[in-house]
mmCIF file of C-alpha atoms and ligand atoms in Angstrom:
data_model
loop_
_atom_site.group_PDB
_atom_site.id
_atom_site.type_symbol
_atom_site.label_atom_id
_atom_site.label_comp_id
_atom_site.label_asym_id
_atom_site.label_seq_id
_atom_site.Cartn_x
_atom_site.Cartn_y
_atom_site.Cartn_z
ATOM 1 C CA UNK A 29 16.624 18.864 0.745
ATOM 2 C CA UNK A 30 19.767 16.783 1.719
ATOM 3 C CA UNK A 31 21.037 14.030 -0.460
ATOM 4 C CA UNK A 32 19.749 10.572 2.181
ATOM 5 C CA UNK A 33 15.885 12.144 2.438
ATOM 6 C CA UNK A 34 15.848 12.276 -1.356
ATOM 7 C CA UNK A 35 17.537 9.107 -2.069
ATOM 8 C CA UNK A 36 14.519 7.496 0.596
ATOM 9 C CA UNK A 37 11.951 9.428 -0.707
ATOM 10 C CA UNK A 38 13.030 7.905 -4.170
ATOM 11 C CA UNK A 39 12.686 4.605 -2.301
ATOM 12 C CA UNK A 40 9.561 5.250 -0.713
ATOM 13 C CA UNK A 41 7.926 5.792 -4.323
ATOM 14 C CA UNK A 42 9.639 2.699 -5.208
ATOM 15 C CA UNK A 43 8.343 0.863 -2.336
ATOM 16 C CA UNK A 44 4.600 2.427 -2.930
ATOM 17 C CA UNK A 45 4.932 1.287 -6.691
ATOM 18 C CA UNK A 46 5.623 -2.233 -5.872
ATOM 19 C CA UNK A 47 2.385 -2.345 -3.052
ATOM 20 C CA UNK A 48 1.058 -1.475 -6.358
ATOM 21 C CA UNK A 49 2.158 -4.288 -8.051
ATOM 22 C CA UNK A 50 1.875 -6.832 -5.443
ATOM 23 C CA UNK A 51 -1.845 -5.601 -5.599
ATOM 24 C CA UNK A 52 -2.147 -6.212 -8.852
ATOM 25 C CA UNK A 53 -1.293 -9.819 -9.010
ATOM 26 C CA UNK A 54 -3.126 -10.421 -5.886
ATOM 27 C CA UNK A 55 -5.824 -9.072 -8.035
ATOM 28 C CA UNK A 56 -4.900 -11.095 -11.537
ATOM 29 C CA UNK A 57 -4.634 -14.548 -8.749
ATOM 30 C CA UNK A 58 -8.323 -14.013 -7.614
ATOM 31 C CA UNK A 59 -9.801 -13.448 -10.801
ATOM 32 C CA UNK A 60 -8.232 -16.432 -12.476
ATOM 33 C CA UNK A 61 -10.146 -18.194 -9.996
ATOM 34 C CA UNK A 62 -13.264 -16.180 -10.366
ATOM 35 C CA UNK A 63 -13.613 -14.618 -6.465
ATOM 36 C CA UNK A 64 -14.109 -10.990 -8.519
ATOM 37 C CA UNK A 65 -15.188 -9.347 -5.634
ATOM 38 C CA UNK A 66 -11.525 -10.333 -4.219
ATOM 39 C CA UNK A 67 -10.263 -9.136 -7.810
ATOM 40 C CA UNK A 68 -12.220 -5.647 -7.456
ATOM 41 C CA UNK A 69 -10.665 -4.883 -3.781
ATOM 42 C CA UNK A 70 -7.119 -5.537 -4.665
ATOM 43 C CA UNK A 71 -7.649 -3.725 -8.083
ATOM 44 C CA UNK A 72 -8.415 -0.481 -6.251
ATOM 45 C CA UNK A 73 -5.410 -1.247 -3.321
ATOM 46 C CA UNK A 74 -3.671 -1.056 -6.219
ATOM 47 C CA UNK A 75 -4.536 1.883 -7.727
ATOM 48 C CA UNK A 76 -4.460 3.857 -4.178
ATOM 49 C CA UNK A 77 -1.066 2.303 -3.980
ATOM 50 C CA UNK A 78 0.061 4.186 -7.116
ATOM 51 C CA UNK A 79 -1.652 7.452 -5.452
ATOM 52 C CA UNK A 80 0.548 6.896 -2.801
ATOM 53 C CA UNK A 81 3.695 7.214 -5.121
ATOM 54 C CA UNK A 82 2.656 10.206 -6.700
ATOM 55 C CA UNK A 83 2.191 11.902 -3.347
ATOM 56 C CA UNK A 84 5.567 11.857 -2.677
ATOM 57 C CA UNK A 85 6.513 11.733 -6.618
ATOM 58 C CA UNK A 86 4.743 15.197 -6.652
ATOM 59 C CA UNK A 87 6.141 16.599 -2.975
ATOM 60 C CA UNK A 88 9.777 15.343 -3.671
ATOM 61 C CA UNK A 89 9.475 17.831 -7.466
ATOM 62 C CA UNK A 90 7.383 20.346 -5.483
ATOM 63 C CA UNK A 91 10.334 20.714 -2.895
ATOM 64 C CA UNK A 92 12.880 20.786 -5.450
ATOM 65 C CA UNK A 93 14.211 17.575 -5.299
ATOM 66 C CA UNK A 94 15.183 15.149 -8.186
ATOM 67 C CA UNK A 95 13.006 12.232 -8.888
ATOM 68 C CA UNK A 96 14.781 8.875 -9.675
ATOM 69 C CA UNK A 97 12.624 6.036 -10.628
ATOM 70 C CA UNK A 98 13.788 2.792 -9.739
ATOM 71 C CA UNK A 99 13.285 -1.049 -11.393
ATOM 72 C CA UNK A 100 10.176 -2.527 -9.697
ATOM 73 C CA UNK A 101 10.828 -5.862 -8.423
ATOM 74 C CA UNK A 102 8.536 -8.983 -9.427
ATOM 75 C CA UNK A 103 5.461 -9.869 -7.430
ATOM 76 C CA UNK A 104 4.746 -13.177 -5.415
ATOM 77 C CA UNK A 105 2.215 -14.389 -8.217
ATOM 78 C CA UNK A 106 1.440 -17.971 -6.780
ATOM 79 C CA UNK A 107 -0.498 -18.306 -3.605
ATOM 80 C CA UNK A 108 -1.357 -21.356 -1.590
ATOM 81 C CA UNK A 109 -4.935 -19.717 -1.313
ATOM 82 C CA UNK A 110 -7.083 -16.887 -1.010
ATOM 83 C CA UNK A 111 -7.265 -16.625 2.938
ATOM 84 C CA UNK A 112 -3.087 -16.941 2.038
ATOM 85 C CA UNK A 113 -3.479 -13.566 0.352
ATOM 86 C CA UNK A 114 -4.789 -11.464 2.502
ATOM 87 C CA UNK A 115 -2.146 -12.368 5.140
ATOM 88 C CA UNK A 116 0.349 -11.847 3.033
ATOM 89 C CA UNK A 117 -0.960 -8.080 2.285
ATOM 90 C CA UNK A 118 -0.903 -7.578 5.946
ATOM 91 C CA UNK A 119 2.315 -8.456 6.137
ATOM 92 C CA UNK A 120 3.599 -6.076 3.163
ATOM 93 C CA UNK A 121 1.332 -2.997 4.891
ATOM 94 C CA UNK A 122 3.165 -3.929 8.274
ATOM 95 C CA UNK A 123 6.475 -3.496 6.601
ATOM 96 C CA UNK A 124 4.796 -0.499 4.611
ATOM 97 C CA UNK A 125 4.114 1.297 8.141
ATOM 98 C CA UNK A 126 7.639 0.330 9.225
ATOM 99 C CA UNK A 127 9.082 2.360 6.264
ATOM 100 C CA UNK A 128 6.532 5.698 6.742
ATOM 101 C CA UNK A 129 7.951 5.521 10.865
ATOM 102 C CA UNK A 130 11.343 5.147 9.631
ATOM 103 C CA UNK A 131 10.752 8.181 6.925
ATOM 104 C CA UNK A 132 9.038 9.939 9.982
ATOM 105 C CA UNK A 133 11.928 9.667 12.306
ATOM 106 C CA UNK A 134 14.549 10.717 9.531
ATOM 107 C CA UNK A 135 12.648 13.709 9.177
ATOM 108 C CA UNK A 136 12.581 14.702 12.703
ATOM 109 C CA UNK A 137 16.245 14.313 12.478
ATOM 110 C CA UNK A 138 16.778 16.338 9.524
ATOM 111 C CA UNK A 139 14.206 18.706 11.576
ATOM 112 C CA UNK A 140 12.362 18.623 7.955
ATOM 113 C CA UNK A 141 8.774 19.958 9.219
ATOM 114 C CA UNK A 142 7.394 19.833 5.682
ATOM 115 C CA UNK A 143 8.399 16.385 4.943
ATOM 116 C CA UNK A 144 6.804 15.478 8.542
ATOM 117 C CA UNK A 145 3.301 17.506 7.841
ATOM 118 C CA UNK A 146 3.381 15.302 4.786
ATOM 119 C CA UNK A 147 4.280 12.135 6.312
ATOM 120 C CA UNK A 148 1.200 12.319 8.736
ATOM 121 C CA UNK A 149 -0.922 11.606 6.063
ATOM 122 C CA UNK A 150 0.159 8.669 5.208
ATOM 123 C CA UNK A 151 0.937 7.422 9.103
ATOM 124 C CA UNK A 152 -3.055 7.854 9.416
ATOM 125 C CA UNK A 153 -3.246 6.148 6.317
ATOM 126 C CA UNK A 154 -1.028 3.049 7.364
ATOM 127 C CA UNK A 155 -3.354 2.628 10.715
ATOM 128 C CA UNK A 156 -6.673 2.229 7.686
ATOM 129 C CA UNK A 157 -4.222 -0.231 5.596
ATOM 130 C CA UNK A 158 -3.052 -2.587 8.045
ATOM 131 C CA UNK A 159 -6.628 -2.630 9.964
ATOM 132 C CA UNK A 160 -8.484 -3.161 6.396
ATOM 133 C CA UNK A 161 -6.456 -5.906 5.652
ATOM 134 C CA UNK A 162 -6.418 -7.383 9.242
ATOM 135 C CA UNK A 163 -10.057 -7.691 9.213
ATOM 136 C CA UNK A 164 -10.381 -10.126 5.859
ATOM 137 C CA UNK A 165 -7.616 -11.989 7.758
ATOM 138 C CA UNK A 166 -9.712 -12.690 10.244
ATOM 139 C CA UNK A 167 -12.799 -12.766 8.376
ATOM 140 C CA UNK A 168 -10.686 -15.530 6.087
ATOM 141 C CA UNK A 169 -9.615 -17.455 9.274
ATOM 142 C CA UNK A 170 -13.377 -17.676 10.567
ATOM 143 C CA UNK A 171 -14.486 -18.935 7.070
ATOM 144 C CA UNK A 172 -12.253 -21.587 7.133
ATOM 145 C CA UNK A 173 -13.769 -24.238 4.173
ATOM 146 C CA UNK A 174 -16.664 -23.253 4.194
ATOM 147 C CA UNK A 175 -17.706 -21.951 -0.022
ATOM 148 C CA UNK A 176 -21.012 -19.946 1.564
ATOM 149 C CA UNK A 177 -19.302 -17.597 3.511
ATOM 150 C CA UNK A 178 -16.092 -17.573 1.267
ATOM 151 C CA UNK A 179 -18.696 -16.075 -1.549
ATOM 152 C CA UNK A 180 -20.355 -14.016 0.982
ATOM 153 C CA UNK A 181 -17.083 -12.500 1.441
ATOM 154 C CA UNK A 182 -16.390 -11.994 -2.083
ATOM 155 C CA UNK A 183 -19.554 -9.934 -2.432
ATOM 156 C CA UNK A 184 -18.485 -7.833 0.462
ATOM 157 C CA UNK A 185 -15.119 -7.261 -1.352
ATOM 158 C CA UNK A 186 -17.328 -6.608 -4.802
ATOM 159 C CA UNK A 187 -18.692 -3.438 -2.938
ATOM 160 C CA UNK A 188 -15.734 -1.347 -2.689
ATOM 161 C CA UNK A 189 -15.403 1.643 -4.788
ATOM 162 C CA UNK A 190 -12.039 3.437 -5.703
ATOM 163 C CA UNK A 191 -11.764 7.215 -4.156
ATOM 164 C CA UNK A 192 -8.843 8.737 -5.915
ATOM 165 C CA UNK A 193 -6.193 10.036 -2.996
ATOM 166 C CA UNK A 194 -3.981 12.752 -2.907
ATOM 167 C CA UNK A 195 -2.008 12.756 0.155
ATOM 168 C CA UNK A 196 -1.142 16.663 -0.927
ATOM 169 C CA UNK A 197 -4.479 17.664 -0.916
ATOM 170 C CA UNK A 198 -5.733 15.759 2.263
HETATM 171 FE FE1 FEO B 26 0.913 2.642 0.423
HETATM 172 FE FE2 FEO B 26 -0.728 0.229 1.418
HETATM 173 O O1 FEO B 26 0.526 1.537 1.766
#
């Protein structure tokens, strides 16, 4: 593996570790204010951010490249509200999909077909992320004010259960 796709790979775990953070205060945010069922969604976007890591934590060793863990940075932790946080998750798995075309194209270059079959994976994955969080956007947006279907919406967001990922296995 040449020295730039291991240096982003590094970067991509970085970047998967801090969706993983980002989660997690979106998470600590809605439970201070007691929307749990918001708390329980981002708590598992979390955790399936951290499986996202460890795909390419575990392909990057796998294919004999070294692993370099990098500082996380700090979290937005203060939103203006929760209809605020769910765009702002969008956003991040926009720029998320961004970086997984960007690792897709440098692999094409480097005509690296493993790193590609891998990569697919998670470019199916991005279209799930960004539509999963587009839809509480707009589910947010129609709620508006209105507390009844703001706790409706928590309850749907209570419902989701984590299913541990492994992009290798998939
Ligand atoms: Fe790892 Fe939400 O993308």
């Amino acid at each position: 593996m040449n020295k730039i796709t291991q240096l982003e790979i590094n970067n991509q775990i970085n970047e998967e570790l801090f969706s993983s953070y980002l989660y997690l205060s979106m998470a600590a945010y809605a439970k201070e204010r007691n929307l749990d069922g918001f708390a329980n969604w981002f708590t598992i976007q979390a955790k399936e951010e951290n499986d996202h890591a460890m795909g390419f934590y575990s392909y990057l060793l796998d294919a004999h490249g070294s692993v370099e863990l990098q500082a996380i940075a700090k979290p937005e932790n203060k939103f203006a509200n929760p209809a605020v946080v769910f765009t702002e998750a969008f956003k991040h798995e926009q720029h998320i999909t961004k970086r997984i075309n960007f690792l897709y194209d440098l692999a094409e270059k480097e005509k690296d077909h493993a790193l590609k079959s891998l990569l697919k994976w998670y470019l199916d994955e991005q279209i799930e992320e960004e539509a999963n969080a587009s839809k509480y956007v707009e589910k947010m947006k129609m709620a508006g004010d209105n507390g009844s279907a703001l706790f409706m919406i928590d309850a749907e967001l209570a419902t989701r259960i984590y299913v541990p990922l492994n992009p290798r296995l998939a």
